[in-house]
Tab-separated table of C-alpha atoms and ligand atoms in Angstrom:
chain	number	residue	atom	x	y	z
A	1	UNK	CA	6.083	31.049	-17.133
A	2	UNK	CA	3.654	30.622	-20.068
A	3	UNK	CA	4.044	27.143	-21.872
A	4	UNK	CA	6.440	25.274	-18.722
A	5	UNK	CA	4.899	22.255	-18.055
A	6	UNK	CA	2.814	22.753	-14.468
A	7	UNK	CA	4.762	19.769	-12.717
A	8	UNK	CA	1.640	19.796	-9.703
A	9	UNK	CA	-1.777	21.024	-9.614
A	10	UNK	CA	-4.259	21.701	-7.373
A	11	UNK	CA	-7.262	19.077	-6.913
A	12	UNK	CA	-8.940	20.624	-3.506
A	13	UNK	CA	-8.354	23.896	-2.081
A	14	UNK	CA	-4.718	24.067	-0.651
A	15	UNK	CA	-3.846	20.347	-2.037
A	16	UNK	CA	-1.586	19.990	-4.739
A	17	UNK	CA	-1.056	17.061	-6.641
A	18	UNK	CA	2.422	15.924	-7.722
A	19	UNK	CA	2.463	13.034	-9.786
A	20	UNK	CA	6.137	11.292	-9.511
A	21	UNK	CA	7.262	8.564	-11.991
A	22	UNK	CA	8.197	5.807	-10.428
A	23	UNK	CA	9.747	2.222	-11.848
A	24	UNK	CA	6.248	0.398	-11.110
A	25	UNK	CA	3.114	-0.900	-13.308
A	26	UNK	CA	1.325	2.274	-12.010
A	27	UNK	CA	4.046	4.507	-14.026
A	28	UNK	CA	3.362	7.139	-11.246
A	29	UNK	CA	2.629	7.849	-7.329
A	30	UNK	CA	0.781	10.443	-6.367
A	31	UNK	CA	1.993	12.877	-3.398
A	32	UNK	CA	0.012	15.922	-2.027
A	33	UNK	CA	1.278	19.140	-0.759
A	34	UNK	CA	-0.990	20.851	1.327
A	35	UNK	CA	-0.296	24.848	1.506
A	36	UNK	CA	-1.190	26.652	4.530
A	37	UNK	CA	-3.299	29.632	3.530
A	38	UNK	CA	-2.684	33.071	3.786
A	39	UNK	CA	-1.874	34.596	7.654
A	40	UNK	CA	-1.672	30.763	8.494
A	41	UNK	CA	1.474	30.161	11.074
A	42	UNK	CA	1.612	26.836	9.813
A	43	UNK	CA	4.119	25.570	7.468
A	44	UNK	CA	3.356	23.047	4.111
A	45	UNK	CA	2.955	19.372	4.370
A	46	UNK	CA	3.929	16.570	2.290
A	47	UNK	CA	1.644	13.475	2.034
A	48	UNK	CA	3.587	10.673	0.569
A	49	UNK	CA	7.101	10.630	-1.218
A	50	UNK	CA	7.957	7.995	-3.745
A	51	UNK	CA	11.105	6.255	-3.917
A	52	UNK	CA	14.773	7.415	-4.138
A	53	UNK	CA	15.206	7.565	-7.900
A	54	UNK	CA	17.189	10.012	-9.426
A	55	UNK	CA	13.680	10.874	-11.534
A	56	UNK	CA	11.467	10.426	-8.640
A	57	UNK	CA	13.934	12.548	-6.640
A	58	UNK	CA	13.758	14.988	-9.264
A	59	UNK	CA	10.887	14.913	-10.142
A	60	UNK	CA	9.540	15.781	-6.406
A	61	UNK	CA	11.848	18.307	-6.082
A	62	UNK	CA	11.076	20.292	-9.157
A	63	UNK	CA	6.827	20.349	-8.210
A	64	UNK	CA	7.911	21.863	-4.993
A	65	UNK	CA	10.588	24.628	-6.530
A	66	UNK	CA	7.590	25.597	-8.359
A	67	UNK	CA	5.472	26.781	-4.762
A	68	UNK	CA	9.000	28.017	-4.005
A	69	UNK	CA	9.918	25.225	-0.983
A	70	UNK	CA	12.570	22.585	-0.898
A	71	UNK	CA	12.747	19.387	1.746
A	72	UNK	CA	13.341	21.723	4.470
A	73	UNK	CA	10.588	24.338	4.330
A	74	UNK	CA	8.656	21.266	5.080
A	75	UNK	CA	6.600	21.090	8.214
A	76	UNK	CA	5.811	17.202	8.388
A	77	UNK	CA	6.506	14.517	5.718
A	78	UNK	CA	3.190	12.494	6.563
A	79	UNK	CA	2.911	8.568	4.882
A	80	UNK	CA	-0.081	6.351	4.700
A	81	UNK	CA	1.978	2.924	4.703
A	82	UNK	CA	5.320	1.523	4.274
A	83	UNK	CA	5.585	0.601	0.767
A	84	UNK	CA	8.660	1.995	-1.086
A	85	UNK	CA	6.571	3.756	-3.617
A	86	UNK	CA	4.775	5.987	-0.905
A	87	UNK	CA	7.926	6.136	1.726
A	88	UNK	CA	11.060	5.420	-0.206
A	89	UNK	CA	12.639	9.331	0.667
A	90	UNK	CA	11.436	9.702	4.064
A	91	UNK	CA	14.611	9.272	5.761
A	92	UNK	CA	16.270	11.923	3.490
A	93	UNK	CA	13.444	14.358	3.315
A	94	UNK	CA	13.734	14.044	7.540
A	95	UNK	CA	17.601	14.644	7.407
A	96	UNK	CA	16.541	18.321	6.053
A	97	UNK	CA	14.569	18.940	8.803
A	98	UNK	CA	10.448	17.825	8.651
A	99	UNK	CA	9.488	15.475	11.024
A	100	UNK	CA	8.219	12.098	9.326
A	101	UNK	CA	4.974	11.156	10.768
A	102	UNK	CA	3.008	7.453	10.262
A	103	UNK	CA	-0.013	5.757	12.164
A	104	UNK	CA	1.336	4.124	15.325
A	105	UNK	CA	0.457	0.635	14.300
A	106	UNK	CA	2.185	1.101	11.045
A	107	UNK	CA	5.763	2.257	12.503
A	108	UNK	CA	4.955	-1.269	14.403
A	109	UNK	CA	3.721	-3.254	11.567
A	110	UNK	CA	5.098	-1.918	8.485
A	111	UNK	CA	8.428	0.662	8.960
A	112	UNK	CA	10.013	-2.711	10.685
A	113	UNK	CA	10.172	-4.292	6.878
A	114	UNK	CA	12.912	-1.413	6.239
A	115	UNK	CA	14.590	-1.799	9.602
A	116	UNK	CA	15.453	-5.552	10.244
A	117	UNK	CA	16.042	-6.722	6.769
A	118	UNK	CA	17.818	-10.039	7.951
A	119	UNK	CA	15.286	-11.082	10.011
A	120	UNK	CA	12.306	-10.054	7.116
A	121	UNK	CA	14.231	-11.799	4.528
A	122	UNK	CA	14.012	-14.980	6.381
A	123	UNK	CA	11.069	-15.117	7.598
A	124	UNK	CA	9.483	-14.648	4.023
A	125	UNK	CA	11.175	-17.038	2.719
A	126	UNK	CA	10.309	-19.464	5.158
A	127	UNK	CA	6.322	-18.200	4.313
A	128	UNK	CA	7.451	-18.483	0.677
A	129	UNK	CA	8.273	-22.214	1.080
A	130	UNK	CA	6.027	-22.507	3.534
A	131	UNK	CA	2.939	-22.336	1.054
A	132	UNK	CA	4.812	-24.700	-2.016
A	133	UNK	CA	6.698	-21.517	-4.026
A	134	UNK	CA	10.008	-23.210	-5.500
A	135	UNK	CA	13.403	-22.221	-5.574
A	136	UNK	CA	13.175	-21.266	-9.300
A	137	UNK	CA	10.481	-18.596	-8.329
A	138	UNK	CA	12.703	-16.785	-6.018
A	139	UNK	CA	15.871	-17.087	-7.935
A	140	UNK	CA	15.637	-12.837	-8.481
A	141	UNK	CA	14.267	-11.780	-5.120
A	142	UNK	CA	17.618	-11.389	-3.191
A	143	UNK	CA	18.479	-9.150	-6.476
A	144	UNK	CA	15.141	-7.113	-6.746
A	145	UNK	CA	15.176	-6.695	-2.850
A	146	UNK	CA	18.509	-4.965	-2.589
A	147	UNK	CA	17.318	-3.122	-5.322
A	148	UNK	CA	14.118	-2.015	-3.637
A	149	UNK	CA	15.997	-1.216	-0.008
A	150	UNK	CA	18.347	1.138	-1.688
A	151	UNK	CA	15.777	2.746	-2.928
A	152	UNK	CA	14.319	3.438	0.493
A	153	UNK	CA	15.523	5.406	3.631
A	154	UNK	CA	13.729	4.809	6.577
A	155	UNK	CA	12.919	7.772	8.574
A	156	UNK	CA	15.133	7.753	11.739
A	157	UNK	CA	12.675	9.558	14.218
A	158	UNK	CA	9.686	8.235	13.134
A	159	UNK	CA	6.349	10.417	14.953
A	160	UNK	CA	3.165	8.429	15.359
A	161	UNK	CA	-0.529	9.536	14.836
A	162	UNK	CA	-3.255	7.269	16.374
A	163	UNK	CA	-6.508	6.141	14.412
A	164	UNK	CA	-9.362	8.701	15.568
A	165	UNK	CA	-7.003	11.465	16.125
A	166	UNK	CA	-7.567	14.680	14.215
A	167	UNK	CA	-3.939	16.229	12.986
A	168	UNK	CA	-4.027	20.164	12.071
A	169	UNK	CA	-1.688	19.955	8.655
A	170	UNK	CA	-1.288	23.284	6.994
A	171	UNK	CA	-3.209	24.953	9.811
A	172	UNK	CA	-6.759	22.910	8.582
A	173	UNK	CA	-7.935	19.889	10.960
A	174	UNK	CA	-7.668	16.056	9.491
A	175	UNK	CA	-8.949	13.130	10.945
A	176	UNK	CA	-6.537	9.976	10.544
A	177	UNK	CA	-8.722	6.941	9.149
A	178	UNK	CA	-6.876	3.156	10.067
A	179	UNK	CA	-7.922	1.465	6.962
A	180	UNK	CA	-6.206	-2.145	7.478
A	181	UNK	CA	-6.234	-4.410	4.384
A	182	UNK	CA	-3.157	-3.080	1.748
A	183	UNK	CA	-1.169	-2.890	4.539
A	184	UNK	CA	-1.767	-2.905	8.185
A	185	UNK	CA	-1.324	-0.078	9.379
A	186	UNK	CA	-2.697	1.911	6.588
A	187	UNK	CA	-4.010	5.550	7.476
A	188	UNK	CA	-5.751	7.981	5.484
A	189	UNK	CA	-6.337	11.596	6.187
A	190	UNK	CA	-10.058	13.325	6.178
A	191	UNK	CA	-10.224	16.632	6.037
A	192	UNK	CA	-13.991	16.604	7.643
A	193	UNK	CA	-14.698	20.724	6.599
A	194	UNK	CA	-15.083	19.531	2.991
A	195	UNK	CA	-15.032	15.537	2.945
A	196	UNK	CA	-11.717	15.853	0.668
A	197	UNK	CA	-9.835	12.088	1.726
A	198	UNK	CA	-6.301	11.761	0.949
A	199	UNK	CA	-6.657	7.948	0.391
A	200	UNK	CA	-3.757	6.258	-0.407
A	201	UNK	CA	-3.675	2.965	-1.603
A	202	UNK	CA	-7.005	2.134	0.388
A	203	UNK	CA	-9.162	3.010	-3.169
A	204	UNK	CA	-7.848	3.526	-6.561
A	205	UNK	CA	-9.188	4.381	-9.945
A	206	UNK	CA	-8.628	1.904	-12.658
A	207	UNK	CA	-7.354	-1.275	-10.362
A	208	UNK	CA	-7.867	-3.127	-7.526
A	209	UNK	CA	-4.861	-2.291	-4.663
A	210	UNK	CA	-3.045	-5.601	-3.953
A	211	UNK	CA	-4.452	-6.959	-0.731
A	212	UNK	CA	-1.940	-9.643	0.074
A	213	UNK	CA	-0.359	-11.811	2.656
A	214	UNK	CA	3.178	-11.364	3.495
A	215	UNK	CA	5.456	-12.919	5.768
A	216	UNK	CA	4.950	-9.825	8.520
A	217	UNK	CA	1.608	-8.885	7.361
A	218	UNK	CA	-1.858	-9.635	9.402
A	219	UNK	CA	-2.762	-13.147	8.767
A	220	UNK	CA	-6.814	-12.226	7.455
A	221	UNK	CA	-5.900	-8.914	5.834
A	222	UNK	CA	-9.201	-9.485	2.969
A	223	UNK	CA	-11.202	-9.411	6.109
A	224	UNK	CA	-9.757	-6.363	7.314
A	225	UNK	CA	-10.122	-4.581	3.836
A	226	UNK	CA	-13.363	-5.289	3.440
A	227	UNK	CA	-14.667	-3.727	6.437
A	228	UNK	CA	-11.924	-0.829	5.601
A	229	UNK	CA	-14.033	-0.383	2.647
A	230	UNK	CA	-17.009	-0.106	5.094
A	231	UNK	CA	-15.722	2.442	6.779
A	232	UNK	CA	-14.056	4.297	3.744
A	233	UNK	CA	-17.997	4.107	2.839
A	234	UNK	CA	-19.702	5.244	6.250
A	235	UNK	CA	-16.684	8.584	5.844
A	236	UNK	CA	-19.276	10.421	3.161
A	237	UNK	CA	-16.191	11.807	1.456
A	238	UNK	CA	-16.747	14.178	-1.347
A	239	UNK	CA	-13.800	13.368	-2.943
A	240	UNK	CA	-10.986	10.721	-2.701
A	241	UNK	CA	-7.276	11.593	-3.738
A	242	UNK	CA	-6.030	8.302	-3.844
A	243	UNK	CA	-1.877	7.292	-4.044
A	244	UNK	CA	-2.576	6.413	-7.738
A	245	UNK	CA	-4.526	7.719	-10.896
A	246	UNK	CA	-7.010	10.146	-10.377
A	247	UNK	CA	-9.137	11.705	-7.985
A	248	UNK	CA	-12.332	9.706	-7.095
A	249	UNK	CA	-15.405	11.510	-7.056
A	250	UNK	CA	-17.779	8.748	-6.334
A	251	UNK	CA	-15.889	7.328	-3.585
A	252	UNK	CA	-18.853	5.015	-1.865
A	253	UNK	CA	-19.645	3.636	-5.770
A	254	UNK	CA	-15.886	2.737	-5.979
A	255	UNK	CA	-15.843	0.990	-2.551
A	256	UNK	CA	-18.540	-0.920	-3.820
A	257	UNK	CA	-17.184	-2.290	-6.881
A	258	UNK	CA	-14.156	-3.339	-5.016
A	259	UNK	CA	-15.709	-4.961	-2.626
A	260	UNK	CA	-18.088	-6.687	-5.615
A	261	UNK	CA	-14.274	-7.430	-7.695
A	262	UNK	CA	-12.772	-9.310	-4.218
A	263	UNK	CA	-16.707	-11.266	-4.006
A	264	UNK	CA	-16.376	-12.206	-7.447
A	265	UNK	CA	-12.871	-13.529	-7.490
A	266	UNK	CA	-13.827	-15.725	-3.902
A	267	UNK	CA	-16.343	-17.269	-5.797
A	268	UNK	CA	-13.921	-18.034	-8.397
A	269	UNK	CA	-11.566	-19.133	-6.931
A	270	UNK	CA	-13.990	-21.520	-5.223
A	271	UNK	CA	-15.046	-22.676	-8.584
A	272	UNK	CA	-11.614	-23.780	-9.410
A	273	UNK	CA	-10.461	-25.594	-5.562
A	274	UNK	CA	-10.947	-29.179	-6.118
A	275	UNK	CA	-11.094	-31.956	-3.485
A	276	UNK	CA	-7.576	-32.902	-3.380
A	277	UNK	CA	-5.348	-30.517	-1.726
A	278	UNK	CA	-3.274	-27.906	-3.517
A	279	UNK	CA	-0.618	-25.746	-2.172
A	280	UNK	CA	-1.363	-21.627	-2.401
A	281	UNK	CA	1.289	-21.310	-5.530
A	282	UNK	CA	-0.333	-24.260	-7.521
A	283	UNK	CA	-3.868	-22.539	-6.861
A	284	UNK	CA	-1.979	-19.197	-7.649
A	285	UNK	CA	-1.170	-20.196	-10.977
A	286	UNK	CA	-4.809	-21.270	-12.392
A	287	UNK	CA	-6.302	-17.989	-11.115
A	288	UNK	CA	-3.640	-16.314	-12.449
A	289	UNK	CA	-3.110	-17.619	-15.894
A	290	UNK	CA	-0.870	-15.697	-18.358
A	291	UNK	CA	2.811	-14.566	-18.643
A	292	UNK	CA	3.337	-13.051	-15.084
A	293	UNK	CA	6.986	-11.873	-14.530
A	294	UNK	CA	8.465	-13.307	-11.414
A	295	UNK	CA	8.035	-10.331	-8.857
A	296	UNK	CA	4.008	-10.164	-10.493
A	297	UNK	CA	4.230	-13.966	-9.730
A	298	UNK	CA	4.799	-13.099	-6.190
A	299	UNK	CA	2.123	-11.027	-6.348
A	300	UNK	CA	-0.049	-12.651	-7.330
A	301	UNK	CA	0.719	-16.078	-4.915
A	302	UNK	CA	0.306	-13.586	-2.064
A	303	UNK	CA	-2.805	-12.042	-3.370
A	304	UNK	CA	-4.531	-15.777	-3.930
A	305	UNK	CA	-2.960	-16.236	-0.233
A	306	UNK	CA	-5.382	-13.807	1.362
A	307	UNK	CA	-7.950	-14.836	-0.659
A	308	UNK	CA	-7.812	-18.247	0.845
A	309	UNK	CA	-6.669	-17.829	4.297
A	310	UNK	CA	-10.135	-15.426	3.974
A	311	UNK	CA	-11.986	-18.440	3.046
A	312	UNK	CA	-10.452	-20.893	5.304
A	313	UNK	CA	-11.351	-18.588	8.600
A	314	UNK	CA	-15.280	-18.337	6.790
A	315	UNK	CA	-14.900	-22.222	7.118
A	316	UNK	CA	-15.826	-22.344	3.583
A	317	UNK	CA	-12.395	-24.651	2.734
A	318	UNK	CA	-10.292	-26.383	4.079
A	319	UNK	CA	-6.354	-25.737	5.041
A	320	UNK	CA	-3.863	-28.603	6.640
A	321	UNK	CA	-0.167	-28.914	7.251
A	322	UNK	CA	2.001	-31.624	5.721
A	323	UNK	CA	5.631	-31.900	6.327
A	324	UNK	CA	5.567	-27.812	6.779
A	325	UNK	CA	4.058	-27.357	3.334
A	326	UNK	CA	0.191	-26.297	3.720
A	327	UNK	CA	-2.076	-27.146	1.264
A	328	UNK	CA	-5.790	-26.318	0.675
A	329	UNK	CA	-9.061	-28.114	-0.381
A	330	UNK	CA	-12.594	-27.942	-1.288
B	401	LIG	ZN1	1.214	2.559	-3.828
């Protein structure tokens, strides 16, 4: 129809693009439908899925009318980690019929956040108090995580992939890449005929993907991402369609300068440790200056958490335990 407005678009041959607004900084998630070709037997694949908003849920919906499917044509719903924004409508995009498919270690490591709340809930706030965040901090979190659960289904029949293993999606073979780092059991998909990566959070455009430490999360994950980024490097992919923003074309230049971004906020963060111990959310709040709300607070503690716990296992600072509150020094 001349004039609509094109609600997905096609960024490699048979991958679609289908930007869906979601209630986050980044405004918008990217998912991918890849279309079998002509004479294919295979049916169409979703990478990715947003959250259950009544706009994302729309939204997602509509960019599919448009190549004629709903949920159900569907072959496979595949994710490339846990968080809401990329796995929110799994579990009712799988009660129309596509299997929902994640890397093994992430149904382990990451799909558990969704399924034992209770026992998530306490065990970051024990990390939370753990590492000197106070009461006042947290005061929304009970709030903003019912929010955020509601929001997500968990698929019910989870499938697993396995790092290594090439998947044929839409009747073309991908190779899954285990890129630990913004989550542990992050995957991403190479389709090794053209180089095309479907990248998910591992690189994006215009920011640096939170690499954090949560209460259920590996306890060196900066360690993990940066060799991630080795291997996202080592891939020789053409072209990266990443969870956020726009496609990468220079993927190995953008590896670098994240890699360079985490090397330069180390060494400031160095700068700014001083001899007498701090806890994580003191040290949180001088490299984080500014007006942070309270969930970008928590961000940023757990971000400034990796960063350390990174340094500590270098043996570049130190880390000890008083009365169950850890603190860290130059
Ligand atoms: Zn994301």
């Amino acid at each position: 129809m001349a004039g609509a407005i094109q609600l997905s678009h096609q960024v490699a041959t048979g991958i679609f693009a289908i930007p869906v607004p979601i209630p986050y900084p980044f405004k918008y998630v990217n998912c991918y439908l890849l279309m079998p070709g002509p004479g294919s037997s295979d049916g169409p694949v979703l990478v990715d899925c947003a959250l259950d908003t009544a706009e994302a849920r729309a939204g997602l919906e509509a960019a599919l009318r448009e190549h004629g499917l709903g949920f159900g044509d569907l072959e496979r719903l595949i994710v490339t980690h846990h968080h809401p924004d990329h796995y929110g409508l799994a579990g009712l995009i799988e009660a129309q019929g596509p299997t929902v498919w994640m890397l093994d270690v992430e149904l382990e490591r990451g799909h558990v956040f969704w399924t034992e709340p209770e026992r998530m809930n306490q065990m970051g706030q024990a990390l939370f108090h753990q590492h000197g965040v106070t009461d006042e901090y947290l005061a929304d979190l009970g709030q903003e995580m019912t929010k955020t659960r509601s929001r997500v289904h968990p698929a019910q029949n989870p499938q697993t992939f396995r790092d290594g293993e090439t998947l044929r999606l839409a009747g073309i073979p991908y190779r899954v890449v285990w890129t630990p780092g913004h989550a542990d059991g992050h995957a991403m998909l190479l389709r090794e005929a053209d180089g095309v990566l479907l990248a998910g959070d591992q690189i994006l455009e215009r920011i640096s993907p939170n690499i954090g430490i949560w209460a259920y999360s590996y306890p060196n994950p900066l360690k993990h991402y940066f060799e991630s980024l080795e291997k996202t490097t080592a891939l020789g992919a053409s072209l990266a369609l990443p969870g956020h923003y726009r496609p990468i074309l220079d993927v190995a230049g953008r590896a670098a300068e994240l890699k360079a971004h985490h090397h330069e906020r180390l060494g400031y963060l160095l700068d700014l440790l001083k001899p007498t111990p701090q806890t994580c959310w003191q040290v949180s709040l001088e490299l984080f200056p500014g007006n942070l709300n309270l969930a970008q607070r928590r961000f940023a503690w757990s971000e400034t958490l990796a960063h350390l716990e990174y340094l500590v296992a270098e043996g570049r600072i130190k880390r000890l335990e008083q009365d169950g509150i850890v603190h860290y020094s130059r």
